[in-house]
Amino acid sequence: MKNLFIFMKPYKKQIILGPIFKLLEAIFELLIPTIMVLITDKGIKSGDTIYIFKVGGLMAFMAILGVSASFTCQYFASIAAQGFGTRLRNGLFEKIQSFSFYEIDEFGTASLINRITNDINQLQLALAMFIRLAIRVPFLCTGGVIMAMFLDLKLSSIMLLSLPLFLFALYLIMSKSTPLYGLVQKKLDKLALVLRENLTGIRVIRAFGMETYEKKRFDNSNEDLLNTAISVGKIVNVMNPVTNLIMNASLIAILWFGAIRVNNGALTQGKIIAYINYTTLVLSALIIVANLVIIFTKAGASLKRVNEVLMTESTMKDITNYKEVKSENAPIIEFDNVSFMYKGAGDYSLQDISFKIKKGQTIGIIGSTGAGKTSIINLIPRFYDAVKGKVIIKGLDVKKYKKEELRNMIGVVQQKPVLFTGTIKDNIRWGLENASEEQIEKAAKIAQAHKFIESMKEGYDTVIFHGGVNFSGGQKQRLTIARALVKNPEILILDDCSSALDFATDLELRKALKNNTKDMTVIMVTQRITTIKNADMIIVLNDGKIEGVGTNDELMESCVVYKEIYNSQLQKEDEDEKEDVI
Ligand code: TTP
Ligand code: MG
C-alpha cells in the first residue's frame, strides 16, 4: 500500500479537497428535509406564501451551492484518479523494464499486460469513488440518523434496528465474494494468454487448419471466466435486492408507526415527511455503501496483483559500488564451470560448461536442437544468471558489471528476429542511436541487407509493420544482423541467424563478417558445419554438456559427436551435388 501512496502524492490536494467539497454538498442535502418541515408546518399550514417563497428560495440557493460543490469534487476526483492511474502505469512499466527474464517468465507476459491495464483501471475507479463517496456516505448515514433522532427519537429505533441487519447482510456477501474476485482476474489472465498466443500465431494456426481447435480453446477459457464471473455475480447481485428489502420494510414500519403517532398528535405531518426523507437518505446511502464495497473488493484483488509486481525485486540488481577491475589481457569471455537451469524446469539446461575465448577470435557453437546453444549465449549479456559457476568477461564476473556497460560491449542477434514498428533506418539505429547514414549503410552491406533494401521503393525509409510481417524470414534476419553490427560491439553473438539464408548469401555474409570484424570477437551459433568450419575454436554441445572444444581438424580427430554431425552434413552435400550432376 505504501508503494501506491507514492503515486498518489502529487494529487494530495485533490484527494483532500475533493471529499471536503462532497461533504459540503452532503451538509446541504441533510439540511433540506429540515427546511421542508418549516415550509409544510409553518408556511403551508398558515398559508403564508411569502414565507414559502423565502424558504423555497433558500432551498434553491442551497441546491445550487450543493451542485457546484459536487461538480468541483467530481473535477478533482477525475484529475486525481486519471493522474494516479497514469503514474502507476508508468511506474509499473518501469518496474517491468528492470525485470530480468526470470521475473518476466514467472509472471508471464499476458498477466503483466492485464495488470498494467485492467487492474490499474480498477484501482483508478476505486480512487475516484473514494474521493466522491468515501466521506460523504458515512457522513450522510450518521448525519441522517442524528437528524432523524432529533425529529422523533422513538421512531428512530426502527431505523437503528435496520442498520445491524444491513451490516450483517453486507458482511455475508463480502466474505463470500472477496476470494472470487482474485480468481476472476486470474481467469482473465488465462484468457489473455490464449488470445495472445492465438493472435501472434494466427498464420501457423491457419497453416495447420487448427482454427476449430483454437476456437474451442478460447471458448473453454472464456466459459471458465464466465462461470467464475457468474458465481461472483450471483452472490453480489443479492446485495441490491436485500438492501432494497430492508429499506422498504423499514419505510413501511416507519409509515405505520408514524401514522399512529401523527394521529396521537405526537408528531406533525411535516415532520413525518422529513423523517421519511431522512430514512430514504440513510438507506440509499447504505445501498451506495454496498456498491462501494463491491468496487473496493475488486480493487483489493487488483491491488494485490499490482503490488506483487511493484514488490518484486529484480534478481539482477545493478551493482552500486562499481569499481572497474577488468583486465584487457584476460580472456574476453570465460565460462568457469557454469551450470544453468530455467526456473520451474526440473533439469539443468547446461552442465559444467568451461571454456575461454580470446579477444578477436571467431568461435562456433554447434549442437543439435535443444542442446543448450541459446542458453549459453543468454548468459553472456546476463539475460539470465548462472546457477552455478561464473561467467567472466575480461577477467570480471558479469555480475560485477553495470548492466548497461556490459550490454554495450555486446551485440546480440537473437535466434528469432524481432523488429519494431518504424522504418528500416529506425530499426537499425536501435544498435546505435546517432548512427550516420553511412554507418547504417555499411552495417547493412556487411549483413547482406543493402541490396534488398535498395531494391525497395522507399529504401532505408521503408516502413516495417508490426512484427515485421512485410519482410521475409531471411530479410528479417539480415536486418537484425545489421542492427547488431552498427553498434560495432566488441563481442558479436549470432544465434543461428543465417538459418533462413540460402547457402550463397550465407557464404557472402561470412566473408563480409570476416573482412569487417577483425577486432571483434564473434560467436556463431549454428547447426551447419559449413558456417563454422573455419572458426578459431568450435564448441560442440550435446544435451547441455560440452562434447568437445577445438578447431575443425582437432575435433575431427577427437570428438565423435562432431564427426557424426560433419559426416551427416557432408554426405548430404555430396548427395546434393550428385543430384545436381544428374
Ligand atoms: P536452447 O538453449 O534453446 O537449445 P538450442 O539453442 O541449442 O536449440 P535450437 O537449436 O533449437 O535453438 O534450449 C536448451 C534447453 O533449455 C531445452 O531443453 C529447452 C530449455 N529452455 C527453457 O526451458 N526455457 C527457455 O527459455 C529456453 C531458451 C530453453
Ligand atoms: Mg537456440
Coordinates of C-alpha atoms and ligand atoms in Angstrom, one line a residue:
M1 CA 0.0 0.0 0.0
K2 CA 2.9 2.3 0.9
N3 CA 4.0 1.8 -2.7
L4 CA 0.7 3.2 -4.0
F5 CA 0.8 6.3 -1.8
I6 CA 3.9 7.4 -3.7
F7 CA 1.8 7.5 -6.9
M8 CA -1.0 9.4 -5.2
K9 CA 1.3 12.0 -3.7
P10 CA 1.2 14.6 -6.5
Y11 CA -2.6 14.6 -6.2
K12 CA -2.7 15.2 -2.4
K13 CA -4.6 18.5 -2.9
Q14 CA -7.3 16.9 -5.0
I15 CA -7.6 13.8 -2.7
I16 CA -8.1 16.0 0.4
L17 CA -10.2 18.8 -1.2
G18 CA -12.4 16.6 -3.2
P19 CA -14.1 14.8 -0.3
I20 CA -14.4 18.2 1.5
F21 CA -16.4 19.6 -1.3
K22 CA -18.5 16.5 -1.4
L23 CA -19.0 16.9 2.4
L24 CA -20.4 20.4 1.7
E25 CA -22.9 19.0 -0.7
A26 CA -23.9 16.4 1.9
I27 CA -24.4 19.1 4.5
F28 CA -26.8 20.9 2.2
E29 CA -28.5 17.7 1.4
L30 CA -29.0 16.9 5.1
L31 CA -30.4 20.4 5.8
I32 CA -33.0 20.4 3.1
P33 CA -35.6 18.0 4.6
T34 CA -35.5 20.0 7.9
I35 CA -36.2 23.2 5.9
M36 CA -39.0 21.3 4.3
V37 CA -40.5 20.9 7.7
L38 CA -40.6 24.7 8.0
I39 CA -42.4 25.0 4.7
T40 CA -45.1 22.4 5.5
D41 CA -45.6 23.1 9.2
K42 CA -45.3 26.8 9.1
G43 CA -45.8 28.1 5.6
I44 CA -48.5 25.8 4.2
K45 CA -50.4 25.5 7.4
S46 CA -50.7 29.2 7.9
G47 CA -51.0 29.9 4.1
D48 CA -48.0 32.3 4.3
T49 CA -47.0 32.5 0.6
I50 CA -44.2 35.0 1.1
Y51 CA -42.7 32.7 3.8
I52 CA -42.9 29.7 1.5
F53 CA -41.1 31.6 -1.3
K54 CA -38.5 32.9 1.1
V55 CA -37.7 29.5 2.5
G56 CA -38.1 27.9 -1.0
G57 CA -35.6 30.4 -2.4
L58 CA -33.1 29.5 0.4
M59 CA -33.6 25.8 -0.6
A60 CA -32.9 26.6 -4.2
F61 CA -29.8 28.6 -3.3
M62 CA -28.5 25.7 -1.2
A63 CA -29.2 23.3 -4.0
I64 CA -27.2 25.4 -6.4
L65 CA -24.3 25.6 -3.9
G66 CA -24.6 21.8 -3.5
V67 CA -24.4 21.1 -7.2
S68 CA -21.4 23.4 -7.6
A69 CA -19.6 21.7 -4.7
S70 CA -20.4 18.4 -6.3
F71 CA -19.0 19.5 -9.7
T72 CA -15.8 20.6 -8.1
C73 CA -15.4 17.3 -6.3
Q74 CA -16.1 15.4 -9.5
Y75 CA -13.4 17.5 -11.2
F76 CA -10.9 16.8 -8.5
A77 CA -11.7 13.1 -8.5
S78 CA -11.2 12.9 -12.3
I79 CA -7.8 14.6 -12.2
A80 CA -6.6 12.6 -9.2
A81 CA -7.8 9.2 -10.4
Q82 CA -6.6 9.7 -14.0
G83 CA -3.3 11.1 -12.9
F84 CA -2.7 8.4 -10.3
G85 CA -3.6 5.7 -12.9
T86 CA -1.1 7.2 -15.5
R87 CA 1.7 7.5 -12.9
L88 CA 1.1 4.0 -11.6
R89 CA 1.1 2.6 -15.2
N90 CA 4.4 4.4 -15.8
G91 CA 5.8 3.1 -12.5
L92 CA 4.7 -0.5 -13.2
F93 CA 6.1 -0.3 -16.8
E94 CA 9.4 1.0 -15.4
K95 CA 9.5 -1.9 -12.9
I96 CA 8.8 -4.4 -15.6
Q97 CA 11.7 -3.0 -17.6
S98 CA 14.0 -3.6 -14.7
F99 CA 13.0 -7.2 -14.5
S100 CA 15.3 -10.0 -15.7
F101 CA 13.9 -12.7 -17.9
Y102 CA 13.4 -14.7 -14.7
E103 CA 10.7 -12.4 -13.4
I104 CA 9.1 -11.9 -16.8
D105 CA 8.9 -15.7 -17.3
E106 CA 7.4 -16.0 -13.8
F107 CA 4.6 -13.5 -14.2
G108 CA 4.0 -14.3 -17.9
T109 CA 3.5 -11.6 -20.5
A110 CA -0.3 -11.9 -20.6
S111 CA -0.6 -11.4 -16.9
L112 CA 1.7 -8.4 -16.9
I113 CA -0.4 -6.8 -19.7
N114 CA -3.6 -7.4 -17.7
R115 CA -2.0 -6.0 -14.5
I116 CA -0.9 -2.8 -16.2
T117 CA -4.2 -2.2 -17.9
N118 CA -7.2 -3.9 -16.3
D119 CA -6.0 -4.0 -12.7
I120 CA -4.8 -0.4 -12.7
N121 CA -8.2 0.6 -14.2
Q122 CA -9.9 -0.9 -11.2
L123 CA -7.6 1.0 -8.8
Q124 CA -8.3 4.2 -10.7
L125 CA -12.0 3.7 -10.3
A126 CA -11.6 2.9 -6.7
L127 CA -9.7 6.1 -6.0
A128 CA -12.3 8.2 -7.9
M129 CA -15.1 6.5 -5.9
F130 CA -13.1 7.1 -2.7
I131 CA -12.9 10.8 -3.3
R132 CA -16.5 11.1 -4.3
L133 CA -18.2 8.8 -1.8
A134 CA -16.0 7.6 1.0
I135 CA -16.5 10.6 3.2
R136 CA -19.9 11.7 2.0
V137 CA -21.7 8.4 2.5
P138 CA -20.7 7.7 6.2
F139 CA -21.5 11.4 6.9
L140 CA -24.9 11.1 5.3
C141 CA -25.6 8.0 7.2
T142 CA -24.6 9.3 10.7
G143 CA -26.0 12.7 9.9
G144 CA -29.3 11.3 8.7
V145 CA -29.7 9.1 11.7
I146 CA -28.9 12.0 14.1
M147 CA -31.3 14.4 12.3
A148 CA -34.0 11.7 12.4
M149 CA -33.4 11.2 16.1
F150 CA -33.9 14.9 16.6
L151 CA -37.2 14.8 14.8
D152 CA -38.5 11.7 16.7
L153 CA -36.5 9.6 19.0
K154 CA -39.0 6.7 19.3
L155 CA -39.5 6.3 15.6
S156 CA -35.7 6.2 15.1
S157 CA -35.5 2.8 16.8
I158 CA -36.8 1.3 13.6
M159 CA -34.0 2.8 11.6
L160 CA -31.5 1.8 14.2
L161 CA -32.8 -1.8 14.1
S162 CA -32.5 -2.0 10.3
L163 CA -28.8 -0.9 10.4
P164 CA -27.3 -4.1 12.0
L165 CA -29.4 -6.2 9.7
F166 CA -28.0 -4.4 6.8
L167 CA -24.4 -4.6 8.0
F168 CA -24.8 -8.4 8.6
A169 CA -26.0 -8.9 5.0
L170 CA -23.1 -6.9 3.8
Y171 CA -20.6 -8.9 5.8
L172 CA -22.0 -12.2 4.5
I173 CA -21.9 -11.1 0.9
M174 CA -18.4 -9.7 1.1
S175 CA -16.8 -12.6 2.8
K176 CA -18.2 -14.9 0.1
S177 CA -17.3 -12.7 -2.9
T178 CA -13.8 -11.4 -2.0
P179 CA -11.8 -14.6 -2.8
L180 CA -13.7 -15.0 -6.0
Y181 CA -12.6 -11.6 -7.4
G182 CA -8.9 -12.7 -7.3
L183 CA -10.0 -15.8 -9.2
V184 CA -11.8 -13.8 -11.9
Q185 CA -8.6 -11.8 -12.5
K186 CA -6.6 -15.0 -12.8
K187 CA -9.1 -16.4 -15.4
L188 CA -8.8 -13.1 -17.3
D189 CA -5.0 -13.6 -17.4
K190 CA -5.6 -17.1 -18.8
L191 CA -7.9 -15.7 -21.5
A192 CA -5.4 -13.0 -22.4
L193 CA -2.7 -15.7 -22.8
V194 CA -4.8 -17.8 -25.1
L195 CA -5.8 -14.7 -27.1
R196 CA -2.2 -13.5 -27.4
E197 CA -0.9 -16.9 -28.5
N198 CA -3.7 -17.1 -31.0
L199 CA -3.1 -13.7 -32.5
T200 CA 0.6 -14.0 -32.7
G201 CA 0.4 -17.4 -34.1
I202 CA -2.5 -16.8 -36.4
R203 CA -0.5 -17.8 -39.5
V204 CA 0.6 -21.1 -38.1
I205 CA -3.0 -21.8 -36.9
R206 CA -4.3 -21.2 -40.5
A207 CA -1.5 -23.2 -42.0
F208 CA -2.3 -26.2 -39.8
G209 CA -6.0 -25.7 -40.1
M210 CA -6.3 -25.5 -36.3
E211 CA -9.0 -22.8 -36.2
T212 CA -11.6 -25.1 -34.7
Y213 CA -9.2 -26.4 -32.1
E214 CA -8.1 -22.8 -31.2
K215 CA -11.7 -21.6 -31.2
K216 CA -12.5 -24.4 -28.7
R217 CA -9.6 -23.5 -26.5
F218 CA -10.7 -19.9 -26.5
D219 CA -14.3 -20.9 -25.8
N220 CA -13.3 -23.1 -22.9
S221 CA -11.2 -20.3 -21.4
N222 CA -13.9 -17.8 -22.0
E223 CA -16.5 -20.1 -20.5
D224 CA -14.3 -20.7 -17.5
L225 CA -14.2 -16.9 -16.9
L226 CA -17.9 -16.6 -17.5
N227 CA -18.7 -19.3 -14.9
T228 CA -16.5 -17.7 -12.2
A229 CA -17.9 -14.3 -13.1
I230 CA -21.4 -15.6 -12.8
S231 CA -20.8 -17.2 -9.4
V232 CA -19.5 -13.8 -8.1
G233 CA -22.4 -12.1 -9.8
K234 CA -24.9 -14.4 -8.1
I235 CA -23.5 -13.5 -4.7
V236 CA -23.1 -9.8 -5.4
N237 CA -26.4 -9.3 -7.0
V238 CA -28.2 -10.4 -3.9
M239 CA -26.9 -7.2 -2.4
N240 CA -29.3 -4.8 -4.1
P241 CA -32.5 -6.7 -3.5
V242 CA -31.5 -7.3 0.1
T243 CA -30.7 -3.7 0.8
N244 CA -33.9 -2.6 -1.0
L245 CA -35.9 -5.1 1.0
I246 CA -34.5 -3.8 4.3
M247 CA -35.0 -0.2 3.2
N248 CA -38.6 -0.6 2.1
A249 CA -39.5 -2.8 5.1
S250 CA -38.2 0.0 7.3
L251 CA -40.2 2.6 5.4
I252 CA -43.4 0.6 5.8
A253 CA -42.7 0.3 9.5
I254 CA -42.0 4.0 9.9
L255 CA -45.1 4.9 7.9
W256 CA -47.2 2.5 10.0
F257 CA -46.0 3.7 13.4
G258 CA -45.5 7.3 12.2
A259 CA -49.2 7.4 11.2
I260 CA -50.2 6.3 14.7
R261 CA -48.0 8.9 16.2
V262 CA -49.4 11.6 13.9
N263 CA -52.9 10.6 14.9
N264 CA -52.0 10.8 18.5
G265 CA -50.7 14.2 17.9
A266 CA -47.1 13.3 18.9
L267 CA -45.7 14.1 15.5
T268 CA -46.6 16.8 12.9
Q269 CA -47.3 16.0 9.2
G270 CA -44.2 18.0 8.1
K271 CA -42.0 16.0 10.5
I272 CA -43.2 12.7 9.1
I273 CA -42.4 13.8 5.6
A274 CA -38.9 15.0 6.7
Y275 CA -38.5 11.8 8.7
I276 CA -39.2 9.6 5.6
N277 CA -36.8 11.8 3.6
Y278 CA -34.0 11.1 6.1
T279 CA -34.8 7.4 6.2
T280 CA -34.6 7.2 2.4
L281 CA -31.4 9.3 2.5
V282 CA -29.7 7.0 5.1
L283 CA -30.8 3.7 3.5
S284 CA -29.9 4.8 -0.1
A285 CA -26.5 5.9 1.3
L286 CA -26.3 2.3 2.6
I287 CA -27.0 1.0 -0.9
I288 CA -24.2 3.1 -2.2
V289 CA -22.0 1.6 0.6
A290 CA -22.9 -1.8 -0.7
N291 CA -21.9 -0.9 -4.3
L292 CA -18.7 0.8 -2.9
V293 CA -17.9 -2.4 -1.1
I294 CA -18.0 -4.3 -4.4
I295 CA -15.8 -1.8 -6.1
F296 CA -13.3 -1.8 -3.2
T297 CA -13.3 -5.6 -3.0
K298 CA -12.5 -5.8 -6.7
A299 CA -9.8 -3.1 -6.3
G300 CA -8.4 -5.1 -3.4
A301 CA -7.8 -8.1 -5.7
S302 CA -6.2 -5.8 -8.2
L303 CA -4.1 -4.0 -5.6
K304 CA -2.6 -7.3 -4.6
R305 CA -1.7 -8.1 -8.2
V306 CA -0.2 -4.7 -8.9
N307 CA 1.7 -4.8 -5.6
E308 CA 3.1 -8.2 -6.5
V309 CA 4.8 -6.6 -9.4
L310 CA 5.9 -3.5 -7.5
M311 CA 7.3 -5.5 -4.7
T312 CA 9.2 -7.9 -6.9
E313 CA 12.9 -7.0 -6.9
S314 CA 14.8 -8.0 -10.0
T315 CA 17.2 -10.8 -9.2
M316 CA 19.7 -8.9 -11.3
K317 CA 20.3 -5.7 -9.4
D318 CA 22.9 -3.3 -10.8
I319 CA 25.8 -3.1 -8.5
T320 CA 26.2 0.2 -6.8
N321 CA 29.8 0.3 -5.5
Y322 CA 31.1 -0.1 -9.0
K323 CA 34.9 -0.4 -9.5
E324 CA 36.4 -1.2 -12.8
V325 CA 38.9 -4.0 -12.3
K326 CA 38.5 -5.7 -15.7
S327 CA 41.7 -6.6 -17.5
E328 CA 42.3 -6.3 -21.2
N329 CA 44.8 -9.3 -21.1
A330 CA 42.4 -11.8 -19.6
P331 CA 40.3 -13.9 -22.0
I332 CA 37.4 -11.8 -23.3
I333 CA 34.9 -14.4 -22.3
E334 CA 35.4 -17.2 -19.8
F335 CA 32.9 -19.8 -18.6
D336 CA 34.1 -21.3 -15.3
N337 CA 32.2 -24.5 -14.5
V338 CA 28.8 -23.0 -15.4
S339 CA 25.6 -24.8 -14.8
F340 CA 22.2 -23.4 -15.6
M341 CA 18.6 -24.2 -15.1
Y342 CA 15.5 -22.3 -16.2
K343 CA 13.0 -21.5 -13.4
G344 CA 10.5 -24.3 -13.0
A345 CA 12.5 -26.7 -15.2
G346 CA 13.3 -29.9 -13.4
D347 CA 16.6 -30.4 -15.2
Y348 CA 19.7 -28.4 -15.9
S349 CA 19.9 -27.0 -19.4
L350 CA 23.6 -26.5 -19.1
Q351 CA 26.0 -28.5 -17.0
D352 CA 29.6 -27.8 -16.0
I353 CA 30.5 -25.6 -19.0
S354 CA 34.0 -24.3 -19.1
F355 CA 35.9 -22.6 -21.9
K356 CA 37.9 -19.5 -22.7
I357 CA 37.7 -17.2 -25.7
K358 CA 40.5 -14.8 -26.6
K359 CA 39.8 -11.4 -28.0
G360 CA 39.3 -11.3 -31.7
Q361 CA 38.6 -15.0 -32.1
T362 CA 35.8 -16.4 -34.1
I363 CA 34.0 -19.0 -32.2
G364 CA 31.5 -21.6 -33.4
I365 CA 29.0 -23.3 -31.2
I366 CA 27.4 -26.3 -32.7
G367 CA 25.0 -28.9 -31.5
S368 CA 21.6 -30.4 -32.2
T369 CA 18.4 -28.6 -31.4
G370 CA 17.8 -28.3 -27.6
A371 CA 21.5 -28.8 -26.9
G372 CA 21.7 -25.6 -25.0
K373 CA 23.3 -23.2 -27.5
T374 CA 20.9 -20.4 -27.0
S375 CA 21.1 -20.9 -23.2
I376 CA 24.9 -20.5 -23.3
I377 CA 24.8 -17.2 -25.1
N378 CA 21.9 -15.9 -23.0
L379 CA 24.3 -16.0 -20.1
I380 CA 26.9 -13.7 -21.7
P381 CA 24.8 -10.4 -21.8
R382 CA 23.3 -11.6 -18.4
F383 CA 19.8 -12.2 -19.7
Y384 CA 19.9 -14.9 -17.1
D385 CA 22.4 -15.6 -14.3
A386 CA 24.3 -18.9 -14.0
V387 CA 23.0 -21.2 -11.2
K388 CA 26.5 -22.5 -10.5
G389 CA 29.9 -21.3 -11.7
K390 CA 30.9 -18.0 -13.2
V391 CA 30.6 -16.2 -16.5
I392 CA 33.6 -13.9 -16.7
I393 CA 34.2 -11.1 -19.3
K394 CA 37.6 -9.5 -19.4
G395 CA 38.5 -11.1 -16.1
L396 CA 35.5 -9.6 -14.3
D397 CA 32.4 -11.6 -13.3
V398 CA 29.4 -10.4 -15.4
K399 CA 27.5 -9.8 -12.1
K400 CA 30.0 -7.1 -11.3
Y401 CA 29.4 -5.1 -14.4
K402 CA 26.9 -2.4 -14.8
K403 CA 24.3 -4.0 -17.0
E404 CA 24.4 -1.1 -19.4
E405 CA 28.2 -1.2 -19.8
L406 CA 28.1 -5.0 -20.2
R407 CA 25.4 -4.9 -22.9
N408 CA 27.0 -2.0 -24.7
M409 CA 30.0 -4.3 -25.3
I410 CA 27.9 -7.0 -26.8
G411 CA 25.8 -7.1 -30.0
V412 CA 23.3 -10.0 -29.9
V413 CA 21.4 -11.2 -32.9
Q414 CA 18.8 -13.5 -31.5
Q415 CA 17.5 -16.7 -33.0
K416 CA 14.1 -15.3 -33.5
P417 CA 14.4 -12.0 -35.3
V418 CA 12.3 -9.2 -33.6
L419 CA 11.8 -5.9 -35.4
F420 CA 9.7 -3.0 -34.2
T421 CA 7.2 -0.8 -36.0
G422 CA 9.1 2.0 -37.7
T423 CA 11.4 2.4 -40.7
I424 CA 14.3 0.2 -41.5
K425 CA 16.6 3.1 -40.6
D426 CA 14.9 3.4 -37.2
N427 CA 15.3 -0.3 -36.5
I428 CA 19.0 -0.4 -37.4
R429 CA 19.5 2.7 -35.2
W430 CA 18.4 0.7 -32.2
G431 CA 22.0 -0.5 -32.3
L432 CA 23.5 3.0 -32.2
E433 CA 21.3 5.9 -31.5
N434 CA 23.0 8.5 -33.6
A435 CA 24.4 6.3 -36.4
S436 CA 25.0 8.2 -39.5
E437 CA 23.6 7.2 -42.9
E438 CA 27.0 5.8 -43.9
Q439 CA 27.3 3.7 -40.7
I440 CA 23.8 2.3 -41.3
E441 CA 24.6 1.5 -44.9
K442 CA 27.9 -0.1 -44.0
A443 CA 26.3 -2.3 -41.4
A444 CA 23.5 -3.3 -43.9
K445 CA 26.2 -4.0 -46.5
I446 CA 28.0 -6.4 -44.2
A447 CA 24.8 -8.0 -43.2
Q448 CA 23.9 -8.6 -46.9
A449 CA 20.8 -6.5 -46.5
H450 CA 21.8 -3.4 -48.5
K451 CA 20.8 -4.9 -51.9
F452 CA 17.3 -5.8 -51.0
I453 CA 16.8 -2.6 -49.0
E454 CA 17.9 -0.6 -52.1
S455 CA 15.6 -2.5 -54.3
M456 CA 12.6 -1.3 -52.3
K457 CA 10.8 1.8 -53.4
E458 CA 11.4 3.7 -50.1
G459 CA 14.9 2.2 -49.5
Y460 CA 16.0 2.7 -45.9
D461 CA 12.8 4.6 -45.1
T462 CA 10.6 1.5 -45.9
V463 CA 8.2 1.1 -43.0
I464 CA 8.3 -2.2 -41.1
F465 CA 4.9 -3.3 -40.0
H466 CA 4.1 -4.7 -36.6
G467 CA 6.2 -7.8 -36.0
G468 CA 8.0 -7.3 -39.3
V469 CA 5.3 -9.1 -41.3
N470 CA 6.1 -7.4 -44.5
F471 CA 9.6 -8.9 -44.6
S472 CA 10.7 -12.5 -45.3
G473 CA 12.4 -14.6 -42.6
G474 CA 15.8 -14.2 -44.2
Q475 CA 15.3 -10.4 -44.7
K476 CA 14.4 -10.0 -41.1
Q477 CA 17.5 -12.0 -40.0
R478 CA 19.7 -9.8 -42.1
L479 CA 18.1 -6.6 -40.7
T480 CA 18.7 -7.8 -37.1
I481 CA 22.4 -8.6 -38.0
A482 CA 22.8 -5.0 -39.4
R483 CA 21.2 -3.7 -36.2
A484 CA 23.8 -5.5 -34.1
L485 CA 26.7 -4.6 -36.4
V486 CA 26.0 -0.8 -36.4
K487 CA 26.9 -0.7 -32.8
N488 CA 30.4 -2.1 -33.6
P489 CA 30.4 -4.2 -30.5
E490 CA 33.5 -5.9 -29.0
I491 CA 31.6 -9.1 -28.9
L492 CA 29.2 -10.1 -31.6
I493 CA 26.8 -13.0 -30.9
L494 CA 24.9 -14.5 -33.8
D495 CA 22.4 -17.1 -32.7
D496 CA 21.6 -19.3 -35.7
C497 CA 20.9 -16.2 -37.6
S498 CA 21.7 -17.4 -41.1
S499 CA 19.3 -20.4 -40.8
A500 CA 16.9 -18.7 -43.2
L501 CA 19.6 -17.7 -45.7
D502 CA 20.5 -19.6 -48.8
F503 CA 24.0 -21.0 -48.9
A504 CA 25.3 -18.4 -51.3
T505 CA 24.1 -15.5 -49.2
D506 CA 25.3 -17.2 -46.0
L507 CA 28.8 -17.5 -47.6
E508 CA 28.8 -13.8 -48.6
L509 CA 27.7 -12.9 -45.1
R510 CA 30.5 -14.9 -43.5
K511 CA 33.1 -13.4 -45.9
A512 CA 31.9 -9.9 -45.2
L513 CA 31.9 -10.5 -41.5
K514 CA 35.4 -11.9 -41.6
N515 CA 36.7 -8.9 -43.5
N516 CA 35.0 -6.3 -41.4
T517 CA 35.2 -7.6 -37.9
K518 CA 38.9 -8.0 -37.4
D519 CA 39.0 -6.9 -33.7
M520 CA 35.6 -8.2 -32.9
T521 CA 35.1 -11.4 -31.0
V522 CA 32.4 -13.3 -33.0
I523 CA 30.4 -16.2 -31.6
M524 CA 28.4 -18.0 -34.2
V525 CA 25.8 -20.4 -33.1
T526 CA 24.7 -22.8 -35.8
Q527 CA 23.6 -26.2 -36.8
R528 CA 25.5 -26.0 -40.1
I529 CA 29.1 -27.3 -40.2
T530 CA 30.0 -25.1 -43.2
T531 CA 29.2 -21.9 -41.2
I532 CA 31.8 -22.6 -38.5
K533 CA 34.3 -24.9 -40.2
N534 CA 37.0 -22.3 -40.3
A535 CA 36.4 -20.8 -36.9
D536 CA 39.3 -20.4 -34.5
M537 CA 37.5 -22.6 -31.9
I538 CA 34.4 -24.7 -32.1
I539 CA 32.4 -25.7 -29.0
V540 CA 30.4 -28.9 -29.5
L541 CA 27.4 -29.2 -27.3
N542 CA 25.2 -32.1 -26.6
D543 CA 22.4 -32.3 -24.1
G544 CA 23.6 -29.3 -22.1
K545 CA 27.2 -30.6 -21.9
I546 CA 30.4 -29.9 -23.8
E547 CA 31.4 -32.8 -26.0
G548 CA 34.5 -31.2 -27.4
V549 CA 36.4 -27.9 -27.9
G550 CA 38.9 -27.3 -30.6
T551 CA 39.4 -26.5 -34.3
N552 CA 37.7 -28.4 -37.1
D553 CA 40.7 -30.6 -37.6
E554 CA 41.2 -31.3 -33.9
L555 CA 37.5 -32.2 -33.4
M556 CA 37.5 -34.5 -36.4
E557 CA 40.2 -36.4 -34.6
S558 CA 38.9 -36.4 -31.1
C559 CA 35.1 -35.7 -31.0
V560 CA 32.7 -38.4 -32.0
V561 CA 29.6 -36.1 -31.9
Y562 CA 31.3 -33.5 -34.1
K563 CA 32.4 -36.2 -36.6
E564 CA 28.9 -37.5 -36.8
I565 CA 27.5 -34.1 -37.5
Y566 CA 30.2 -33.4 -40.0
N567 CA 29.7 -36.7 -41.8
S568 CA 25.9 -36.4 -41.9
Q569 CA 26.1 -32.9 -43.4
L570 CA 28.9 -33.6 -45.7
Q571 CA 27.3 -36.7 -47.0
K572 CA 24.1 -34.7 -47.6
E573 CA 26.1 -32.1 -49.5
D574 CA 27.7 -34.8 -51.6
E575 CA 24.3 -36.2 -52.4
D576 CA 23.0 -32.8 -53.3
E577 CA 26.0 -32.4 -55.7
K578 CA 25.3 -35.7 -57.2
E579 CA 21.7 -34.8 -57.7
D580 CA 22.8 -31.6 -59.4
V581 CA 25.0 -33.6 -61.8
I582 CA 22.2 -35.9 -62.7
Ligands
TTP1 P1 18.2 -24.0 -26.0 O1 19.4 -23.4 -25.3 O2 17.2 -23.1 -26.6 O3 18.7 -25.0 -27.1 P2 19.4 -24.7 -28.5 O4 19.5 -23.2 -28.7 O5 20.6 -25.5 -28.6 O6 18.3 -25.3 -29.6 P3 17.9 -24.7 -31.0 O7 19.0 -25.2 -32.0 O8 16.6 -25.4 -31.3 O9 17.8 -23.3 -30.9 O10 17.4 -25.0 -25.0 C1 18.1 -25.8 -24.1 C2 17.0 -26.4 -23.2 O11 16.5 -25.4 -22.3 C3 15.9 -27.0 -23.9 O12 15.6 -28.2 -23.2 C4 14.7 -26.1 -23.6 C5 15.1 -25.3 -22.4 N1 14.7 -23.9 -22.4 C6 13.8 -23.5 -21.4 O13 13.3 -24.2 -20.6 N2 13.4 -22.1 -21.4 C7 13.9 -21.2 -22.3 O14 13.6 -20.0 -22.3 C8 14.9 -21.7 -23.3 C9 15.5 -20.8 -24.3 C10 15.2 -23.0 -23.3
MG2 MG 18.7 -21.9 -29.9

